[in-house]
Coordinates of C-alpha atoms in Angstrom, one line a residue:
M7 CA 7.1 65.8 -65.8
A8 CA 10.5 66.6 -65.3
F9 CA 12.2 68.9 -62.6
T10 CA 14.8 72.4 -63.5
L11 CA 16.6 71.4 -60.5
P12 CA 17.5 74.0 -58.7
T13 CA 20.8 76.5 -59.4
D14 CA 23.3 78.8 -57.7
I15 CA 22.8 76.4 -54.5
E16 CA 25.4 77.8 -52.9
N17 CA 24.1 81.6 -52.9
R18 CA 20.6 80.4 -52.1
P19 CA 18.7 79.5 -48.3
V20 CA 17.6 76.6 -47.5
A21 CA 13.8 77.1 -45.3
V22 CA 13.0 75.2 -42.2
I23 CA 9.1 75.1 -41.4
G24 CA 8.8 74.6 -37.6
A25 CA 11.1 75.6 -34.6
G26 CA 10.3 72.5 -32.8
T27 CA 13.0 70.3 -31.8
L28 CA 13.5 68.7 -34.8
G29 CA 13.4 71.1 -37.7
R30 CA 15.7 73.3 -35.1
R31 CA 18.2 70.9 -35.2
I32 CA 17.7 70.4 -38.8
A33 CA 18.0 74.1 -39.7
L34 CA 21.8 74.1 -37.9
M35 CA 22.9 71.7 -39.9
F36 CA 22.2 73.6 -43.1
T37 CA 24.6 76.3 -41.0
T38 CA 27.2 74.5 -41.2
Q39 CA 28.4 75.9 -44.6
G40 CA 28.0 79.8 -43.8
G41 CA 24.7 79.6 -45.7
L42 CA 21.4 81.1 -45.0
V43 CA 19.0 79.6 -42.9
R44 CA 16.0 80.9 -42.7
I45 CA 13.2 79.0 -39.9
F46 CA 8.9 79.6 -39.9
D47 CA 7.4 79.2 -37.0
K48 CA 3.9 80.7 -35.4
S49 CA 5.0 80.4 -32.4
P50 CA 7.3 83.3 -30.7
K51 CA 8.5 81.2 -28.0
A52 CA 9.6 77.8 -30.1
G53 CA 11.5 80.4 -32.2
D54 CA 13.2 82.6 -29.5
A55 CA 14.0 78.6 -28.4
A56 CA 15.5 77.6 -31.6
R57 CA 17.3 80.8 -31.8
A58 CA 19.1 80.3 -28.5
Y59 CA 19.6 76.4 -29.8
L60 CA 21.5 77.7 -32.6
D61 CA 23.5 81.0 -30.9
E62 CA 24.9 77.5 -28.6
N63 CA 25.6 74.8 -31.3
M64 CA 26.3 76.7 -34.6
A65 CA 30.1 77.3 -34.1
P66 CA 30.8 74.2 -32.5
V67 CA 29.2 72.3 -35.2
A68 CA 30.8 73.5 -37.7
A69 CA 33.9 73.5 -36.6
R70 CA 33.4 69.9 -36.7
T71 CA 31.9 69.4 -40.5
E72 CA 34.4 69.7 -43.1
G73 CA 35.3 73.0 -44.6
G74 CA 32.8 74.2 -41.7
K75 CA 32.1 77.9 -40.9
P76 CA 28.8 79.1 -38.6
G77 CA 26.5 80.4 -41.4
R78 CA 23.2 82.8 -40.5
V79 CA 19.7 82.4 -39.4
V80 CA 16.7 84.2 -39.8
I81 CA 13.8 83.7 -38.1
T82 CA 10.4 85.0 -39.3
D83 CA 6.0 84.0 -39.0
D84 CA 5.7 85.2 -42.1
M85 CA 5.6 81.9 -44.6
P86 CA 6.7 84.0 -47.5
D87 CA 9.6 85.1 -46.6
A88 CA 11.2 82.2 -44.8
L89 CA 10.8 80.8 -48.5
A90 CA 12.0 83.4 -50.6
D91 CA 14.6 82.4 -53.3
A92 CA 15.0 79.1 -50.9
W93 CA 16.6 76.2 -53.2
L94 CA 15.5 73.7 -50.3
V95 CA 12.1 73.8 -48.2
V96 CA 12.0 71.1 -45.3
E97 CA 8.6 71.2 -43.3
A98 CA 9.3 70.1 -39.9
V99 CA 5.8 70.3 -38.6
P100 CA 4.0 67.6 -36.4
E101 CA 2.2 64.2 -37.3
R102 CA -0.8 65.2 -38.7
L103 CA -1.9 64.9 -42.2
D104 CA -4.1 67.7 -42.6
L105 CA -2.0 69.9 -41.1
K106 CA 0.9 68.6 -44.0
K107 CA -1.6 68.6 -46.7
E108 CA -2.5 72.4 -46.0
I109 CA 1.6 73.2 -45.6
F110 CA 2.6 71.6 -48.7
G111 CA -0.5 73.2 -50.7
E112 CA 1.1 76.4 -50.0
L113 CA 4.5 75.7 -50.2
D114 CA 4.1 74.3 -53.6
R115 CA 2.2 77.9 -54.2
E116 CA 4.9 80.1 -52.6
A117 CA 8.1 78.4 -53.2
A118 CA 10.4 79.4 -56.0
P119 CA 9.4 77.0 -59.3
D120 CA 12.8 75.2 -58.9
A121 CA 12.7 75.1 -55.0
I122 CA 13.1 70.8 -53.8
L123 CA 9.9 70.7 -51.1
A124 CA 11.1 67.7 -48.3
S125 CA 9.0 66.3 -45.6
N126 CA 10.8 65.3 -42.4
S127 CA 7.7 63.1 -41.2
S128 CA 8.5 60.7 -39.9
S129 CA 5.1 58.5 -40.5
Y130 CA 3.5 59.3 -43.4
A131 CA 5.1 58.9 -47.2
T132 CA 4.3 62.3 -49.4
S133 CA 1.9 60.5 -52.0
E134 CA 0.3 60.4 -49.0
F135 CA -0.5 64.6 -48.3
I136 CA 0.4 65.8 -52.3
D137 CA -3.1 66.3 -53.3
R138 CA -2.8 69.7 -53.5
V139 CA 0.1 69.7 -54.7
Q140 CA 0.4 70.7 -58.3
H141 CA 3.8 70.0 -59.0
P142 CA 4.4 66.2 -57.2
E143 CA 8.3 65.8 -59.7
R144 CA 10.0 68.3 -56.6
V145 CA 8.5 67.0 -53.6
L146 CA 10.1 64.1 -51.2
N147 CA 10.3 62.3 -48.1
M148 CA 13.7 63.8 -46.3
H149 CA 13.9 62.3 -43.1
F150 CA 16.0 63.2 -40.0
Y151 CA 16.4 61.2 -37.0
M152 CA 18.3 63.5 -34.5
P153 CA 21.1 65.6 -35.9
P154 CA 23.6 66.7 -34.7
V155 CA 24.5 63.6 -32.9
Q156 CA 22.2 61.3 -35.4
N157 CA 22.7 62.4 -38.9
A158 CA 21.7 59.6 -41.3
I159 CA 18.7 60.4 -43.3
D160 CA 15.4 58.5 -45.3
I161 CA 15.0 60.1 -48.6
M162 CA 12.0 58.0 -50.3
S163 CA 10.0 59.6 -53.1
D164 CA 6.8 60.1 -53.7
G165 CA 6.0 58.4 -56.5
H166 CA 6.3 61.4 -58.5
T167 CA 9.8 62.8 -57.8
D168 CA 12.4 63.3 -60.4
P169 CA 14.8 61.0 -59.8
A170 CA 17.3 63.8 -60.7
I171 CA 16.3 65.3 -57.5
M172 CA 17.4 61.7 -55.5
D173 CA 20.9 62.1 -56.8
L174 CA 21.4 66.3 -56.5
L175 CA 20.6 65.4 -52.3
K176 CA 22.9 62.7 -52.6
A177 CA 25.7 64.4 -53.9
R178 CA 25.3 67.7 -51.6
L179 CA 23.5 66.4 -48.5
P180 CA 27.0 65.4 -47.2
R181 CA 28.3 68.9 -47.2
Y182 CA 27.0 70.0 -44.6
G183 CA 27.6 66.5 -42.3
V184 CA 23.9 64.8 -43.0
H185 CA 24.0 61.3 -45.2
P186 CA 21.4 60.2 -46.9
F187 CA 19.6 57.4 -48.1
E188 CA 17.3 56.2 -50.1
A189 CA 14.6 53.5 -49.4
H190 CA 13.6 52.1 -53.2
K191 CA 10.2 51.9 -52.8
E192 CA 7.4 53.5 -50.2
S193 CA 8.3 51.8 -46.9
T194 CA 5.9 53.5 -43.9
G195 CA 9.0 54.8 -41.2
F196 CA 11.4 53.9 -44.8
I197 CA 14.3 52.5 -43.4
F198 CA 15.5 52.6 -40.1
N199 CA 12.7 53.7 -38.3
R200 CA 10.9 50.7 -39.3
I201 CA 13.5 48.8 -37.8
W202 CA 13.2 51.1 -34.9
A203 CA 9.1 51.0 -35.0
A204 CA 9.4 47.1 -34.8
I205 CA 11.7 46.9 -31.8
K206 CA 10.2 49.9 -29.8
R207 CA 7.0 48.1 -29.7
E208 CA 8.8 45.1 -28.5
A209 CA 10.1 46.7 -26.1
L210 CA 7.0 48.8 -24.9
S211 CA 4.9 45.2 -25.1
V212 CA 7.5 43.5 -22.4
V213 CA 6.3 46.2 -19.8
A214 CA 2.6 46.5 -20.9
E215 CA 2.6 42.7 -20.4
G216 CA 4.3 43.6 -16.6
V217 CA 7.2 41.3 -17.9
S218 CA 9.3 44.1 -16.9
T219 CA 10.2 47.9 -16.1
P220 CA 11.1 50.3 -18.6
Q221 CA 13.9 50.9 -16.4
D222 CA 15.5 47.2 -16.5
V223 CA 14.8 47.5 -20.2
D224 CA 17.0 50.0 -20.6
E225 CA 20.0 49.0 -18.6
M226 CA 19.7 45.3 -20.0
W227 CA 19.9 47.1 -23.6
K228 CA 23.3 50.0 -22.9
I229 CA 24.9 46.4 -21.4
N230 CA 24.5 44.0 -24.3
M231 CA 24.0 46.9 -27.1
G232 CA 27.0 49.1 -25.6
T233 CA 24.3 52.2 -26.0
P234 CA 24.2 55.5 -23.8
A235 CA 20.6 54.8 -23.6
G236 CA 17.8 52.6 -23.7
P237 CA 14.8 52.6 -25.9
F238 CA 12.4 53.8 -22.7
R239 CA 14.6 57.0 -22.6
M240 CA 15.5 57.1 -26.4
M241 CA 11.8 57.8 -26.8
D242 CA 10.9 60.3 -24.1
Q243 CA 13.4 62.7 -25.7
V244 CA 11.6 62.1 -29.0
G245 CA 8.1 62.9 -27.0
L246 CA 6.0 59.9 -25.9
D247 CA 2.9 61.9 -27.9
V248 CA 5.0 61.8 -30.9
V249 CA 6.1 58.2 -30.4
L250 CA 1.7 57.5 -29.3
D251 CA 0.8 58.7 -33.1
I252 CA 3.1 57.4 -34.9
E253 CA 2.5 54.1 -33.5
N254 CA -1.4 54.7 -34.6
H255 CA -0.5 55.4 -38.0
Y256 CA 1.3 51.8 -38.0
A257 CA -1.4 50.4 -36.4
A258 CA -3.8 52.0 -39.2
E259 CA -2.0 50.2 -41.9
N260 CA -1.9 46.9 -39.9
P261 CA -4.7 46.1 -37.2
A262 CA -2.9 43.1 -36.2
L263 CA -0.3 45.1 -34.0
P264 CA -0.6 44.7 -30.6
A265 CA -2.7 47.3 -28.9
G266 CA -0.7 46.6 -25.5
P267 CA 2.0 49.0 -26.2
R268 CA -0.5 51.7 -27.5
E269 CA -2.7 51.7 -24.2
L270 CA 0.4 51.9 -22.1
L271 CA 1.4 55.2 -24.3
K272 CA -2.1 57.0 -23.9
K273 CA -1.7 56.7 -19.9
Y274 CA 1.1 58.5 -20.4
V275 CA 0.0 60.8 -22.5
D276 CA -3.3 61.4 -21.4
A277 CA -1.7 61.8 -17.7
G278 CA 0.5 65.4 -19.4
H279 CA 3.2 63.0 -19.3
L280 CA 5.4 63.4 -22.6
G281 CA 8.8 62.9 -21.5
V282 CA 11.7 65.5 -21.7
K283 CA 9.6 68.3 -23.0
T284 CA 7.4 67.7 -19.3
G285 CA 9.2 66.7 -17.1
Q286 CA 8.0 63.4 -16.9
G287 CA 8.0 60.5 -19.0
F288 CA 9.1 56.8 -18.2
Y289 CA 11.6 58.8 -16.3
T290 CA 11.4 62.1 -14.9
H291 CA 13.7 65.0 -16.8
D292 CA 15.1 67.9 -14.6
T293 CA 14.9 70.4 -17.0
P294 CA 12.2 70.4 -19.5
S295 CA 13.1 71.4 -22.8

């Protein structure tokens, strides 16, 4: 079924569903051209944290974007208010398949008929959670990494996505300082995350087997790769619970994957040591976010 592309994009808002670490960062990028972004979250605490983050970062990030100027942000706990006349809706809720199925059924019912519905899922293909969607031709994966620092995006069809959506996003998204790359066939982990998952898994295996420590792996990585952080510090940033969820998803698809990395992660998660957000993970962090 053909999809009617959204019109008058310059004068219509973007909606972000979820005010967590990535949701607020995604929203930030869509404020860089002076437009309106609405963020939906039922948690007042998450909404307040998102507001503080955006107030601090909107002006400097817009200044670094070509033709940029700070936009406006509305944070709401009312889904219809968030979706009203949005040309693009980006889901950024936790990596739970049941939750994503519920959310996308609601988005398909409530969003404007020409709205593009995108998931920021880091591990699930949208084909896995569109069983309640009547218009799968407007749904796709649009996976962000950690903007405004890591600004590549994977885009991937749900198997029904109108190709014109891909063309529109490839042309439009760079205006906001983010850069889309299309996965041309369905791939768990898309492009970069599929490669990164193998790196994380092997780093975890090296520690789980007692070969090295998280700190030594990271120091070697920094020296050899010339990066400011290694795999374990980056996993702390993401959240070890999220990393474990992703690893469990890969293992469900491929039972031959080693169990050691998941067992190591589970020890930390069971102890409540989730990384930066709890102040303790593979590292101790002074100021939990």
